[in-house]
Coordinates of C-alpha atoms in Angstrom, one line a residue:
M1 CA -8.3 17.2 -16.3
P2 CA -7.9 16.9 -20.1
N3 CA -8.7 13.1 -20.3
Y4 CA -9.4 10.3 -18.0
Y5 CA -7.0 7.8 -16.3
S6 CA -7.6 4.1 -17.2
S7 CA -8.2 1.9 -13.9
P8 CA -8.7 -0.8 -12.5
R9 CA -6.0 -3.0 -13.9
W10 CA -4.5 -6.4 -13.3
T11 CA -1.5 -6.2 -11.0
G12 CA 1.9 -7.3 -12.3
E13 CA 2.0 -9.5 -9.1
I14 CA -1.2 -11.5 -10.2
L15 CA 0.7 -14.8 -9.8
D16 CA 0.9 -14.5 -6.0
C17 CA -1.7 -11.9 -5.2
S18 CA -5.0 -12.4 -3.3
M19 CA -6.5 -9.3 -4.7
P20 CA -5.1 -8.9 -8.3
M21 CA -7.7 -6.3 -9.5
T22 CA -6.1 -3.1 -8.4
F23 CA -7.3 0.3 -8.7
D24 CA -6.1 4.0 -8.4
T25 CA -8.2 7.0 -8.6
Y26 CA -5.5 9.2 -10.1
N27 CA -2.4 8.7 -12.3
L28 CA 0.1 10.5 -10.0
C29 CA 0.6 10.8 -6.3
S30 CA 1.2 14.1 -4.6
Y31 CA 3.3 12.6 -1.7
E32 CA 6.5 11.7 -3.9
C33 CA 8.1 9.6 -1.1
L34 CA 11.9 9.0 -1.8
Y35 CA 11.3 5.2 -1.7
C36 CA 8.3 5.1 -4.0
F37 CA 8.3 1.5 -5.8
S38 CA 6.1 3.0 -8.8
Y39 CA 8.5 6.1 -9.3
F40 CA 10.7 4.1 -11.8
Q41 CA 7.6 3.1 -13.9
R42 CA 6.1 6.5 -13.9
M43 CA 9.2 8.7 -14.5
H44 CA 9.4 7.5 -18.2
Y45 CA 5.8 8.8 -19.0
D46 CA 5.0 12.3 -20.1
D47 CA 2.2 12.6 -17.5
Y48 CA 4.9 12.5 -14.7
V49 CA 7.3 14.8 -16.4
N50 CA 4.6 17.4 -17.2
N51 CA 2.7 16.8 -14.0
N52 CA -0.3 16.1 -16.2
I53 CA -3.0 14.9 -13.6
R54 CA -5.8 12.6 -14.8
G55 CA -8.5 10.9 -12.8
V56 CA -10.8 8.0 -13.6
D57 CA -14.0 8.3 -15.4
V58 CA -16.3 7.7 -12.4
E59 CA -19.4 6.5 -14.3
K60 CA -17.1 4.1 -16.4
V61 CA -15.9 2.6 -13.1
K62 CA -19.4 2.3 -11.8
N63 CA -20.5 0.6 -14.9
I64 CA -17.8 -2.2 -14.4
F65 CA -19.7 -3.1 -11.1
L66 CA -23.3 -2.5 -12.3
H67 CA -22.9 -4.4 -15.6
P68 CA -19.9 -6.8 -15.2
E69 CA -20.9 -8.8 -18.2
N70 CA -19.4 -6.0 -20.4
S71 CA -16.0 -6.0 -18.8
Q72 CA -12.9 -8.0 -18.7
F73 CA -13.3 -7.8 -14.9
G74 CA -16.7 -9.5 -15.0
P75 CA -16.0 -12.8 -13.6
Y76 CA -13.9 -11.4 -10.9
V77 CA -16.7 -8.8 -9.7
K78 CA -19.3 -11.5 -10.0
A79 CA -17.3 -13.4 -7.6
R80 CA -17.2 -10.6 -5.2
I81 CA -13.4 -10.9 -4.9
P82 CA -12.0 -7.8 -2.9
M83 CA -10.4 -5.0 -4.9
Q84 CA -7.3 -3.3 -3.9
W85 CA -7.5 0.5 -4.0
G86 CA -4.4 2.4 -4.0
G87 CA -1.9 0.2 -5.9
L88 CA 0.2 3.1 -7.4
S89 CA -1.2 6.1 -6.1
E90 CA -2.6 7.4 -2.8
P91 CA -6.4 7.5 -3.0
F92 CA -6.8 10.4 -0.5
D93 CA -3.9 12.6 -1.3
L94 CA -4.0 16.4 -1.8
R95 CA -5.5 16.1 -5.3
E96 CA -8.4 14.3 -4.0
R97 CA -9.3 17.4 -1.8
K98 CA -9.5 19.1 -5.1
F99 CA -11.2 16.8 -7.3
G100 CA -13.2 14.4 -5.0
K101 CA -13.3 11.4 -7.3
S102 CA -12.6 9.0 -4.4
L103 CA -15.4 10.3 -2.4
E104 CA -17.9 9.6 -5.3
L105 CA -16.7 6.1 -5.6
L106 CA -16.6 5.6 -1.9
K107 CA -20.2 6.3 -1.7
F108 CA -20.9 4.0 -4.7
F109 CA -18.9 1.0 -3.2
R110 CA -20.7 1.5 0.1
E111 CA -24.2 1.6 -1.7
I112 CA -23.4 -1.7 -3.5
D113 CA -21.6 -3.1 -0.4
Y114 CA -18.7 -4.2 -2.6
P115 CA -15.5 -5.3 -0.5
I116 CA -12.5 -2.9 -1.0
S117 CA -9.1 -3.0 0.5
F118 CA -7.7 0.5 0.7
S119 CA -3.7 1.4 1.0
S120 CA -3.4 5.0 2.5
K121 CA -1.1 7.4 4.3
S122 CA -3.4 10.3 4.5
I123 CA -5.4 11.6 7.5
W124 CA -7.2 14.9 6.4
H125 CA -10.2 12.9 5.1
L126 CA -10.7 11.5 8.6
K127 CA -11.4 15.0 9.6
D128 CA -14.0 15.6 7.0
D129 CA -17.6 14.9 7.7
Q130 CA -18.4 13.7 4.3
Y131 CA -15.7 11.0 4.3
R132 CA -16.4 10.0 7.8
A133 CA -20.1 9.6 7.0
V134 CA -19.3 7.1 4.2
L135 CA -16.7 5.3 6.3
K136 CA -18.9 4.9 9.4
G137 CA -19.9 1.4 10.0
A138 CA -18.6 0.3 6.5
K139 CA -18.0 -3.5 6.9
N140 CA -17.1 -3.7 3.3
F141 CA -13.9 -1.6 3.8
H142 CA -10.7 -2.8 5.0
V143 CA -7.9 -0.2 5.6
K144 CA -4.1 -0.6 5.5
V145 CA -2.0 2.3 6.6
S146 CA 1.8 2.7 5.6
I147 CA 4.3 3.6 8.3
I148 CA 7.9 2.8 8.0
T149 CA 9.6 4.3 11.2
L150 CA 8.8 5.9 14.4
D151 CA 11.6 8.4 13.9
E152 CA 9.7 11.4 12.9
K153 CA 12.5 13.6 11.9
R154 CA 14.0 11.0 9.6
A155 CA 10.4 10.1 8.3
E156 CA 10.0 13.7 7.2
L157 CA 13.2 13.6 5.3
M158 CA 12.2 10.3 3.5
E159 CA 8.4 11.3 2.9
G160 CA 8.2 14.9 3.6
K161 CA 4.6 15.5 2.3
V162 CA 3.1 12.6 4.3
P163 CA 1.5 12.9 7.7
T164 CA 3.8 11.9 10.6
P165 CA 4.0 8.4 11.9
N166 CA 2.1 9.2 15.1
E167 CA -0.8 11.0 12.9
R168 CA -0.9 7.8 10.9
F169 CA -1.3 5.6 14.1
W170 CA -4.0 8.0 15.0
A171 CA -5.6 7.3 11.6
L172 CA -5.6 3.5 12.3
E173 CA -7.3 3.9 15.5
E174 CA -9.8 6.4 13.9
Y175 CA -10.7 3.9 11.3
N176 CA -11.5 1.4 14.0
K177 CA -13.6 3.8 15.9
L178 CA -15.5 4.4 12.7
G179 CA -16.3 0.8 12.6
V180 CA -14.6 -0.5 9.3
A181 CA -14.3 -4.1 8.9
A182 CA -10.7 -4.2 9.9
T183 CA -7.3 -2.4 9.8
T184 CA -3.7 -3.3 9.0
L185 CA -0.4 -1.8 9.8
R186 CA 1.5 -1.7 6.4
L187 CA 5.0 -2.0 7.9
R188 CA 6.6 -1.4 4.4
P189 CA 8.9 -0.7 2.8
F190 CA 11.2 -2.1 5.6
I191 CA 14.4 0.0 5.2
I192 CA 17.2 -1.3 7.2
G193 CA 18.8 1.5 9.3
L194 CA 15.5 3.4 9.3
T195 CA 12.6 0.9 10.1
D196 CA 14.8 -0.9 12.7
P197 CA 15.1 -0.7 15.7
Y198 CA 11.5 0.6 15.7
H199 CA 9.8 -2.2 14.0
L200 CA 8.8 -4.3 17.1
D201 CA 7.6 -1.1 18.9
M202 CA 5.4 -0.2 15.7
I203 CA 3.7 -3.6 16.0
R204 CA 2.9 -3.1 19.6
R205 CA 1.5 0.3 18.7
A206 CA -0.6 -1.5 16.1
K207 CA -2.1 -3.8 18.7
E208 CA -2.8 -0.7 20.9
V209 CA -4.9 1.2 18.2
G210 CA -6.9 -2.0 17.3
C211 CA -5.3 -3.5 14.1
Y212 CA -6.2 -7.0 12.9
S213 CA -2.9 -7.4 11.2
V214 CA 0.7 -6.5 10.1
S215 CA 2.0 -6.7 6.6
T216 CA 5.6 -6.3 5.8
E217 CA 7.9 -6.1 2.8
F218 CA 11.7 -5.0 2.4
F219 CA 12.7 -2.1 0.2
C220 CA 13.8 -3.2 -3.1
L221 CA 16.3 -1.0 -5.3
E222 CA 16.0 -0.5 -9.0
S223 CA 19.5 -1.1 -10.5
R224 CA 18.5 0.2 -13.8
A225 CA 18.2 3.6 -12.2
N226 CA 19.0 6.7 -14.3
G227 CA 20.5 9.9 -12.8
E228 CA 17.4 11.2 -11.3
L229 CA 16.6 7.9 -9.5
R230 CA 20.3 7.3 -8.4
Q231 CA 20.1 10.8 -6.9
R232 CA 17.1 9.6 -4.8
Y233 CA 19.1 6.7 -3.6
R234 CA 21.9 9.0 -2.6
D235 CA 19.4 11.1 -0.7
M236 CA 18.0 8.0 1.0
S237 CA 21.6 6.8 1.8
K238 CA 22.3 10.2 3.9
I239 CA 19.0 9.5 5.8
V240 CA 19.8 5.9 6.7
G241 CA 23.5 6.3 7.2
Y242 CA 25.0 4.0 4.7
D243 CA 25.5 3.7 0.9
M244 CA 22.2 1.8 -0.2
W245 CA 23.4 1.3 -3.7
E246 CA 26.5 -0.6 -2.5
F247 CA 24.7 -2.4 0.2
Y248 CA 22.1 -3.9 -2.3
Q249 CA 24.9 -4.6 -4.8
Q250 CA 26.6 -6.6 -2.0
F251 CA 23.6 -8.3 -0.4
S252 CA 21.3 -9.2 -3.2
R253 CA 21.6 -11.3 -6.5
G254 CA 20.7 -10.8 -10.0
S255 CA 20.0 -7.6 -11.7
G256 CA 17.1 -5.2 -12.3
Y257 CA 14.9 -4.9 -9.4
R258 CA 17.1 -6.1 -6.5
R259 CA 15.8 -7.7 -3.4
L260 CA 18.0 -8.2 -0.3
S261 CA 18.9 -11.8 0.4
Y262 CA 16.7 -14.3 2.2
E263 CA 19.2 -14.6 5.2
I264 CA 19.6 -10.8 5.8
K265 CA 15.8 -10.5 6.2
R266 CA 15.5 -13.6 8.5
P267 CA 16.1 -12.2 12.0
Y268 CA 13.8 -9.2 11.5
I269 CA 11.0 -11.5 9.9
E270 CA 11.3 -14.0 12.7
A271 CA 11.0 -11.4 15.4
M272 CA 8.1 -9.7 13.8
Q273 CA 6.3 -13.2 13.4
I274 CA 6.9 -14.1 17.1
L275 CA 5.6 -10.8 18.3
C276 CA 2.5 -10.7 16.2
A277 CA 1.7 -14.2 17.3
K278 CA 2.2 -13.2 20.9
L279 CA -0.1 -10.1 20.6
G280 CA -2.7 -12.0 18.6
L281 CA -2.1 -10.0 15.3
K282 CA -2.0 -11.7 12.0
F283 CA 1.3 -11.7 10.3
L284 CA 1.7 -11.3 6.4
V285 CA 4.7 -10.9 4.2
S286 CA 4.4 -9.4 0.8
D287 CA 8.2 -9.8 0.2
A288 CA 9.1 -12.4 -2.3
H289 CA 11.0 -14.1 0.6
H290 CA 9.6 -15.5 3.7
K291 CA 6.1 -15.8 2.2
E292 CA 5.9 -19.2 4.0
R293 CA 5.7 -17.2 7.4
C294 CA 2.3 -15.8 6.3
D295 CA -0.6 -16.7 8.7
F296 CA -2.7 -17.1 5.4
G297 CA -2.1 -16.5 1.8
G298 CA -3.4 -13.0 1.3
C299 CA -0.2 -10.8 2.1
C300 CA -2.2 -7.5 2.4
G301 CA -3.7 -8.7 5.7
V302 CA -7.5 -8.6 4.8
P303 CA -9.8 -10.2 7.6
I304 CA -10.4 -13.4 5.9
E305 CA -12.8 -14.6 8.5
H306 CA -15.0 -11.7 7.8
P307 CA -17.9 -12.6 5.4
Q308 CA -17.0 -9.7 3.0
F309 CA -13.4 -10.7 2.7
K310 CA -13.2 -14.5 2.9
N311 CA -13.5 -14.8 -0.9
V312 CA -9.9 -13.6 -1.7
A313 CA -8.1 -15.2 -4.7
K314 CA -6.7 -18.4 -3.5
C315 CA -5.5 -19.9 -6.8
Q316 CA -2.2 -18.3 -6.5
F317 CA 1.4 -18.9 -5.3
T318 CA 1.3 -17.3 -1.9
W319 CA -1.6 -19.5 -0.9
A320 CA 0.0 -22.6 -2.3
I321 CA 3.4 -21.8 -0.3
V322 CA 1.4 -21.3 2.9

């Protein structure tokens, strides 16, 4: 690596986020899912174009937590507000197998017992004794695993380098067996025509493997897309069976980052909310619409009853809406 990647950072969603301090180990993600929300941001940078991989300076990251008075994140760290790990990149992707920086930091955060909420799609590290040893009994770790459908053939077309949906449900179960604080099914992005009609069965699977919560958000389309991103939308349209560009033009308002209308999402959200309540799962909505249906104001689904995670950021709009 020729130079270091600067992380953590403050999320652009800080106004409605319960964990606005977000962290990525690497500047790029090896999975390259077609629906990746960070692709539009990254495609304009030379690092992405030239595949220039950069990782964090591990010692510099440690120093933020060992000497918080020297950092802009100091008040946040001193208050022990949980940190989100995996905001723009996968923390345990194929690059981690080569460089191992996430493992170094896993050991550090376990040692200082700092609360971390991970977002991941990987499974390989759960078969590696080094990672398993750090994760075992780690009550300061909460893990979210992203799964968008149970249709394995179409999932492979949409996110070809990612483990299968069944493998990811295995990962959720394995995290629970290892004894982390809690797990969350990250049912997002919800893509109409791909996620349905499987979404309710996915929630039932989440209950079976021991999840604490379900978090969902509908796919958003970037209308400022250039030719390369428009091609991604054409590829996605073939997978889901309709023209996504035209669909989002018709059923969303405004320009730029287009979200489907409140009413189109309503029946899906209502059905998921009802089922989660029936099964005893917490239900959270990261979408800009329907946040009022969250069980609490932390849309990533951290276990707020747990002593390590009760201190999420509450002075934000999601909590106010709830």
